[in-house]
Amino acid sequence: MAVSRRDHLVDTALRLFQANGFRATGIDLVLRESGVAKKTLYNHFRSKDELIVAALHKRDEDFQAKMRTAIARLAPQQQGDPRIACVLAFFDGLDEWFRSEAFNGCTFINASAEYPRADCPIHRACEAHKRLVLETLAGMLEELDLDDVQLVARHLALLADGAIVNAQTAGDLEAAQVAKAVARQLLESYLG
């Protein structure tokens, strides 16, 4: 199936934004790399900001799909309490991402740093992604008898974000496994 011009444009823009940064990547570079005419770009997006938001939505979809696949594949391999296997597999999925050539930090952390105003559509798209990750983690915890699933999900999300930043800034390829060990201890302490 052929990729639409819009999808090709978004894919190209996302690749360039991840490699070079959002503000540093100009529309002319996106057009040159994608082979799409400026008129076509503006038929789909009224501004560069709209293109960035579309690229962030694409990245969110890709990330969520890859994590679902990783969790389904890695959860059965977890040691210990099977009730927390999916959460532990989430951290193993992060580990695989950190060790891949595709890892260049979190696109959403990077974008929100470049667009820090909370009312900016780009920042809101980053916030929405982080909220979805939080909801995914909370969903993995729902079957556990926890007093505050949302709080535990927040703890896990903070561990994940800390691991991502540490892997990116310090080059710590063990960050996801360290976060996984802390997540295991945290969950086991709640489960008694």
PDB file of C-alpha atoms in Angstrom:
ATOM      1  CA  MET A   1       0.000   0.000   0.000  1.00  0.00           C
ATOM      2  CA  ALA A   2       1.353   3.386  -0.978  1.00  0.00           C
ATOM      3  CA  VAL A   3       2.069   5.925   1.730  1.00  0.00           C
ATOM      4  CA  SER A   4       0.128   9.165   1.327  1.00  0.00           C
ATOM      5  CA  ARG A   5       2.053  12.399   0.754  1.00  0.00           C
ATOM      6  CA  ARG A   6       0.838  13.635   4.141  1.00  0.00           C
ATOM      7  CA  ASP A   7       2.126  10.519   5.920  1.00  0.00           C
ATOM      8  CA  HIS A   8       5.427  10.680   4.046  1.00  0.00           C
ATOM      9  CA  LEU A   9       5.788  14.326   5.026  1.00  0.00           C
ATOM     10  CA  VAL A  10       5.045  13.547   8.695  1.00  0.00           C
ATOM     11  CA  ASP A  11       7.456  10.589   8.729  1.00  0.00           C
ATOM     12  CA  THR A  12      10.216  12.681   7.176  1.00  0.00           C
ATOM     13  CA  ALA A  13       9.600  15.596   9.527  1.00  0.00           C
ATOM     14  CA  LEU A  14       9.607  13.303  12.566  1.00  0.00           C
ATOM     15  CA  ARG A  15      12.915  11.749  11.533  1.00  0.00           C
ATOM     16  CA  LEU A  16      14.475  15.187  11.062  1.00  0.00           C
ATOM     17  CA  PHE A  17      13.016  16.620  14.275  1.00  0.00           C
ATOM     18  CA  GLN A  18      14.369  13.665  16.251  1.00  0.00           C
ATOM     19  CA  ALA A  19      17.804  13.980  14.676  1.00  0.00           C
ATOM     20  CA  ASN A  20      18.217  17.765  14.686  1.00  0.00           C
ATOM     21  CA  GLY A  21      15.679  19.227  17.092  1.00  0.00           C
ATOM     22  CA  PHE A  22      12.382  20.926  16.387  1.00  0.00           C
ATOM     23  CA  ARG A  23      13.391  24.564  16.159  1.00  0.00           C
ATOM     24  CA  ALA A  24      16.634  23.746  14.318  1.00  0.00           C
ATOM     25  CA  THR A  25      14.817  21.837  11.578  1.00  0.00           C
ATOM     26  CA  GLY A  26      13.472  24.230   8.997  1.00  0.00           C
ATOM     27  CA  ILE A  27      10.558  23.658   6.654  1.00  0.00           C
ATOM     28  CA  ASP A  28      12.889  23.902   3.649  1.00  0.00           C
ATOM     29  CA  LEU A  29      14.877  20.905   4.907  1.00  0.00           C
ATOM     30  CA  VAL A  30      11.684  18.906   5.487  1.00  0.00           C
ATOM     31  CA  LEU A  31      10.514  19.733   1.959  1.00  0.00           C
ATOM     32  CA  ARG A  32      13.884  18.893   0.410  1.00  0.00           C
ATOM     33  CA  GLU A  33      14.184  15.573   2.284  1.00  0.00           C
ATOM     34  CA  SER A  34      10.578  14.556   1.622  1.00  0.00           C
ATOM     35  CA  GLY A  35      10.484  15.678  -2.004  1.00  0.00           C
ATOM     36  CA  VAL A  36       7.127  17.321  -1.302  1.00  0.00           C
ATOM     37  CA  ALA A  37       6.206  20.725  -2.711  1.00  0.00           C
ATOM     38  CA  LYS A  38       5.582  23.644  -0.361  1.00  0.00           C
ATOM     39  CA  LYS A  39       1.997  23.874  -1.638  1.00  0.00           C
ATOM     40  CA  THR A  40       1.402  20.251  -0.659  1.00  0.00           C
ATOM     41  CA  LEU A  41       2.777  20.931   2.810  1.00  0.00           C
ATOM     42  CA  TYR A  42       0.446  23.875   3.311  1.00  0.00           C
ATOM     43  CA  ASN A  43      -2.504  21.925   1.923  1.00  0.00           C
ATOM     44  CA  HIS A  44      -2.092  19.576   4.899  1.00  0.00           C
ATOM     45  CA  PHE A  45      -0.672  21.872   7.594  1.00  0.00           C
ATOM     46  CA  ARG A  46      -1.247  25.573   8.171  1.00  0.00           C
ATOM     47  CA  SER A  47       2.060  25.987   9.990  1.00  0.00           C
ATOM     48  CA  LYS A  48       5.242  24.289  11.108  1.00  0.00           C
ATOM     49  CA  ASP A  49       3.673  23.940  14.557  1.00  0.00           C
ATOM     50  CA  GLU A  50       0.825  21.886  13.077  1.00  0.00           C
ATOM     51  CA  LEU A  51       3.379  19.659  11.336  1.00  0.00           C
ATOM     52  CA  ILE A  52       5.231  19.216  14.634  1.00  0.00           C
ATOM     53  CA  VAL A  53       2.009  18.233  16.422  1.00  0.00           C
ATOM     54  CA  ALA A  54       1.236  15.703  13.672  1.00  0.00           C
ATOM     55  CA  ALA A  55       4.764  14.291  13.974  1.00  0.00           C
ATOM     56  CA  LEU A  56       4.334  14.001  17.755  1.00  0.00           C
ATOM     57  CA  HIS A  57       1.039  12.145  17.294  1.00  0.00           C
ATOM     58  CA  LYS A  58       2.799   9.773  14.889  1.00  0.00           C
ATOM     59  CA  ARG A  59       5.610   9.220  17.383  1.00  0.00           C
ATOM     60  CA  ASP A  60       3.078   8.542  20.141  1.00  0.00           C
ATOM     61  CA  GLU A  61       1.299   5.942  18.007  1.00  0.00           C
ATOM     62  CA  ASP A  62       4.608   4.286  17.086  1.00  0.00           C
ATOM     63  CA  PHE A  63       5.845   4.274  20.696  1.00  0.00           C
ATOM     64  CA  GLN A  64       2.602   2.858  22.081  1.00  0.00           C
ATOM     65  CA  ALA A  65       2.534   0.108  19.431  1.00  0.00           C
ATOM     66  CA  LYS A  66       6.174  -0.859  20.014  1.00  0.00           C
ATOM     67  CA  MET A  67       5.690  -0.964  23.770  1.00  0.00           C
ATOM     68  CA  ARG A  68       2.529  -3.115  23.470  1.00  0.00           C
ATOM     69  CA  THR A  69       4.442  -5.552  21.266  1.00  0.00           C
ATOM     70  CA  ALA A  70       7.442  -5.593  23.613  1.00  0.00           C
ATOM     71  CA  ILE A  71       5.269  -6.123  26.683  1.00  0.00           C
ATOM     72  CA  ALA A  72       3.363  -8.993  25.051  1.00  0.00           C
ATOM     73  CA  ARG A  73       6.641 -10.646  24.041  1.00  0.00           C
ATOM     74  CA  LEU A  74       8.628  -9.969  27.229  1.00  0.00           C
ATOM     75  CA  ALA A  75       6.026 -10.380  30.002  1.00  0.00           C
ATOM     76  CA  PRO A  76       6.062 -14.205  29.855  1.00  0.00           C
ATOM     77  CA  GLN A  77       9.845 -14.138  30.401  1.00  0.00           C
ATOM     78  CA  GLN A  78       9.690 -12.252  33.709  1.00  0.00           C
ATOM     79  CA  GLN A  79      10.890 -13.837  36.926  1.00  0.00           C
ATOM     80  CA  GLY A  80       8.927 -13.636  40.160  1.00  0.00           C
ATOM     81  CA  ASP A  81       5.378 -12.492  40.806  1.00  0.00           C
ATOM     82  CA  PRO A  82       3.397 -12.901  37.557  1.00  0.00           C
ATOM     83  CA  ARG A  83       1.027 -10.076  38.592  1.00  0.00           C
ATOM     84  CA  ILE A  84       3.757  -7.512  37.893  1.00  0.00           C
ATOM     85  CA  ALA A  85       5.192  -9.146  34.761  1.00  0.00           C
ATOM     86  CA  CYS A  86       3.719  -6.569  32.352  1.00  0.00           C
ATOM     87  CA  VAL A  87       5.165  -3.646  34.297  1.00  0.00           C
ATOM     88  CA  LEU A  88       8.593  -5.266  34.389  1.00  0.00           C
ATOM     89  CA  ALA A  89       8.327  -6.031  30.670  1.00  0.00           C
ATOM     90  CA  PHE A  90       7.599  -2.327  30.081  1.00  0.00           C
ATOM     91  CA  PHE A  91      11.042  -1.523  31.500  1.00  0.00           C
ATOM     92  CA  ASP A  92      12.609  -4.271  29.374  1.00  0.00           C
ATOM     93  CA  GLY A  93      10.942  -2.618  26.366  1.00  0.00           C
ATOM     94  CA  LEU A  94      12.606   0.638  27.348  1.00  0.00           C
ATOM     95  CA  ASP A  95      15.898  -1.225  27.656  1.00  0.00           C
ATOM     96  CA  GLU A  96      15.592  -2.539  24.095  1.00  0.00           C
ATOM     97  CA  TRP A  97      14.833   0.978  22.857  1.00  0.00           C
ATOM     98  CA  PHE A  98      17.821   2.493  24.698  1.00  0.00           C
ATOM     99  CA  ARG A  99      20.144  -0.068  23.115  1.00  0.00           C
ATOM    100  CA  SER A 100      18.777   0.434  19.598  1.00  0.00           C
ATOM    101  CA  GLU A 101      20.233   2.726  16.961  1.00  0.00           C
ATOM    102  CA  ALA A 102      16.887   4.553  16.945  1.00  0.00           C
ATOM    103  CA  PHE A 103      17.367   5.889  20.478  1.00  0.00           C
ATOM    104  CA  ASN A 104      17.902   9.627  20.595  1.00  0.00           C
ATOM    105  CA  GLY A 105      16.135  10.363  23.866  1.00  0.00           C
ATOM    106  CA  CYS A 106      12.451  10.999  24.338  1.00  0.00           C
ATOM    107  CA  THR A 107      10.955  13.020  21.508  1.00  0.00           C
ATOM    108  CA  PHE A 108       8.355  14.404  23.915  1.00  0.00           C
ATOM    109  CA  ILE A 109      10.810  15.462  26.609  1.00  0.00           C
ATOM    110  CA  ASN A 110      12.918  17.113  23.912  1.00  0.00           C
ATOM    111  CA  ALA A 111       9.938  18.892  22.321  1.00  0.00           C
ATOM    112  CA  SER A 112       8.539  20.101  25.626  1.00  0.00           C
ATOM    113  CA  ALA A 113      11.955  21.541  26.485  1.00  0.00           C
ATOM    114  CA  GLU A 114      11.949  23.469  23.208  1.00  0.00           C
ATOM    115  CA  TYR A 115       8.313  24.543  23.647  1.00  0.00           C
ATOM    116  CA  PRO A 116       7.940  24.993  27.424  1.00  0.00           C
ATOM    117  CA  ARG A 117       4.754  27.091  27.538  1.00  0.00           C
ATOM    118  CA  ALA A 118       1.906  24.946  28.881  1.00  0.00           C
ATOM    119  CA  ASP A 119      -0.619  26.581  26.511  1.00  0.00           C
ATOM    120  CA  CYS A 120       1.403  25.738  23.384  1.00  0.00           C
ATOM    121  CA  PRO A 121      -0.180  23.003  21.205  1.00  0.00           C
ATOM    122  CA  ILE A 122       3.217  21.296  20.907  1.00  0.00           C
ATOM    123  CA  HIS A 123       3.651  21.212  24.667  1.00  0.00           C
ATOM    124  CA  ARG A 124       0.078  19.939  25.062  1.00  0.00           C
ATOM    125  CA  ALA A 125       0.802  17.099  22.609  1.00  0.00           C
ATOM    126  CA  CYS A 126       3.815  16.138  24.755  1.00  0.00           C
ATOM    127  CA  GLU A 127       1.690  16.268  27.887  1.00  0.00           C
ATOM    128  CA  ALA A 128      -0.951  14.072  26.216  1.00  0.00           C
ATOM    129  CA  HIS A 129       1.684  11.447  25.401  1.00  0.00           C
ATOM    130  CA  LYS A 130       2.947  11.368  28.977  1.00  0.00           C
ATOM    131  CA  ARG A 131      -0.646  11.091  30.203  1.00  0.00           C
ATOM    132  CA  LEU A 132      -1.197   8.088  27.894  1.00  0.00           C
ATOM    133  CA  VAL A 133       1.925   6.390  29.232  1.00  0.00           C
ATOM    134  CA  LEU A 134       0.635   6.987  32.742  1.00  0.00           C
ATOM    135  CA  GLU A 135      -2.754   5.501  31.784  1.00  0.00           C
ATOM    136  CA  THR A 136      -1.024   2.481  30.259  1.00  0.00           C
ATOM    137  CA  LEU A 137       0.923   1.879  33.460  1.00  0.00           C
ATOM    138  CA  ALA A 138      -2.210   2.358  35.579  1.00  0.00           C
ATOM    139  CA  GLY A 139      -3.997  -0.159  33.368  1.00  0.00           C
ATOM    140  CA  MET A 140      -1.289  -2.722  34.086  1.00  0.00           C
ATOM    141  CA  LEU A 141      -1.826  -2.177  37.818  1.00  0.00           C
ATOM    142  CA  GLU A 142      -5.614  -2.323  37.923  1.00  0.00           C
ATOM    143  CA  GLU A 143      -5.798  -6.015  38.788  1.00  0.00           C
ATOM    144  CA  LEU A 144      -3.543  -5.506  41.797  1.00  0.00           C
ATOM    145  CA  ASP A 145      -5.087  -4.698  45.144  1.00  0.00           C
ATOM    146  CA  LEU A 146      -3.433  -1.290  45.547  1.00  0.00           C
ATOM    147  CA  ASP A 147      -4.763   1.586  47.618  1.00  0.00           C
ATOM    148  CA  ASP A 148      -3.846   4.198  45.002  1.00  0.00           C
ATOM    149  CA  VAL A 149      -3.216   2.853  41.500  1.00  0.00           C
ATOM    150  CA  GLN A 150      -2.703   6.361  40.067  1.00  0.00           C
ATOM    151  CA  LEU A 151       0.018   7.185  42.594  1.00  0.00           C
ATOM    152  CA  VAL A 152       1.886   3.939  41.920  1.00  0.00           C
ATOM    153  CA  ALA A 153       1.559   4.543  38.163  1.00  0.00           C
ATOM    154  CA  ARG A 154       3.057   8.024  38.696  1.00  0.00           C
ATOM    155  CA  HIS A 155       5.984   6.476  40.578  1.00  0.00           C
ATOM    156  CA  LEU A 156       6.596   4.070  37.700  1.00  0.00           C
ATOM    157  CA  ALA A 157       6.289   6.828  35.085  1.00  0.00           C
ATOM    158  CA  LEU A 158       8.836   8.908  36.977  1.00  0.00           C
ATOM    159  CA  LEU A 159      11.191   5.933  37.045  1.00  0.00           C
ATOM    160  CA  ALA A 160      10.744   5.496  33.298  1.00  0.00           C
ATOM    161  CA  ASP A 161      11.302   9.183  32.505  1.00  0.00           C
ATOM    162  CA  GLY A 162      14.350   9.271  34.772  1.00  0.00           C
ATOM    163  CA  ALA A 163      15.767   6.244  32.991  1.00  0.00           C
ATOM    164  CA  ILE A 164      15.134   7.826  29.588  1.00  0.00           C
ATOM    165  CA  VAL A 165      16.854  11.071  30.540  1.00  0.00           C
ATOM    166  CA  ASN A 166      19.769   9.236  32.152  1.00  0.00           C
ATOM    167  CA  ALA A 167      20.214   6.998  29.106  1.00  0.00           C
ATOM    168  CA  GLN A 168      20.196  10.042  26.842  1.00  0.00           C
ATOM    169  CA  THR A 169      22.255  12.515  28.844  1.00  0.00           C
ATOM    170  CA  ALA A 170      24.699  10.199  30.598  1.00  0.00           C
ATOM    171  CA  GLY A 171      24.736   7.399  28.039  1.00  0.00           C
ATOM    172  CA  ASP A 172      23.745   4.950  30.786  1.00  0.00           C
ATOM    173  CA  LEU A 173      22.568   1.894  28.885  1.00  0.00           C
ATOM    174  CA  GLU A 174      21.747   0.171  32.176  1.00  0.00           C
ATOM    175  CA  ALA A 175      19.247   2.869  33.187  1.00  0.00           C
ATOM    176  CA  ALA A 176      16.145   0.867  32.244  1.00  0.00           C
ATOM    177  CA  GLN A 177      17.355  -2.191  34.139  1.00  0.00           C
ATOM    178  CA  VAL A 178      18.120  -0.089  37.222  1.00  0.00           C
ATOM    179  CA  ALA A 179      14.635   1.459  36.973  1.00  0.00           C
ATOM    180  CA  LYS A 180      13.156  -2.021  36.532  1.00  0.00           C
ATOM    181  CA  ALA A 181      14.847  -3.233  39.734  1.00  0.00           C
ATOM    182  CA  VAL A 182      13.466  -0.232  41.635  1.00  0.00           C
ATOM    183  CA  ALA A 183      10.004  -0.808  40.101  1.00  0.00           C
ATOM    184  CA  ARG A 184      10.114  -4.445  41.230  1.00  0.00           C
ATOM    185  CA  GLN A 185      11.029  -3.422  44.790  1.00  0.00           C
ATOM    186  CA  LEU A 186       8.329  -0.763  44.818  1.00  0.00           C
ATOM    187  CA  LEU A 187       5.611  -3.116  43.600  1.00  0.00           C
ATOM    188  CA  GLU A 188       6.660  -5.953  45.879  1.00  0.00           C
ATOM    189  CA  SER A 189       6.548  -3.568  48.854  1.00  0.00           C
ATOM    190  CA  TYR A 190       2.965  -2.618  47.953  1.00  0.00           C
ATOM    191  CA  LEU A 191       1.912  -6.219  47.415  1.00  0.00           C
ATOM    192  CA  GLY A 192       3.523  -7.457  50.626  1.00  0.00           C
TER     193      GLY A 192
END
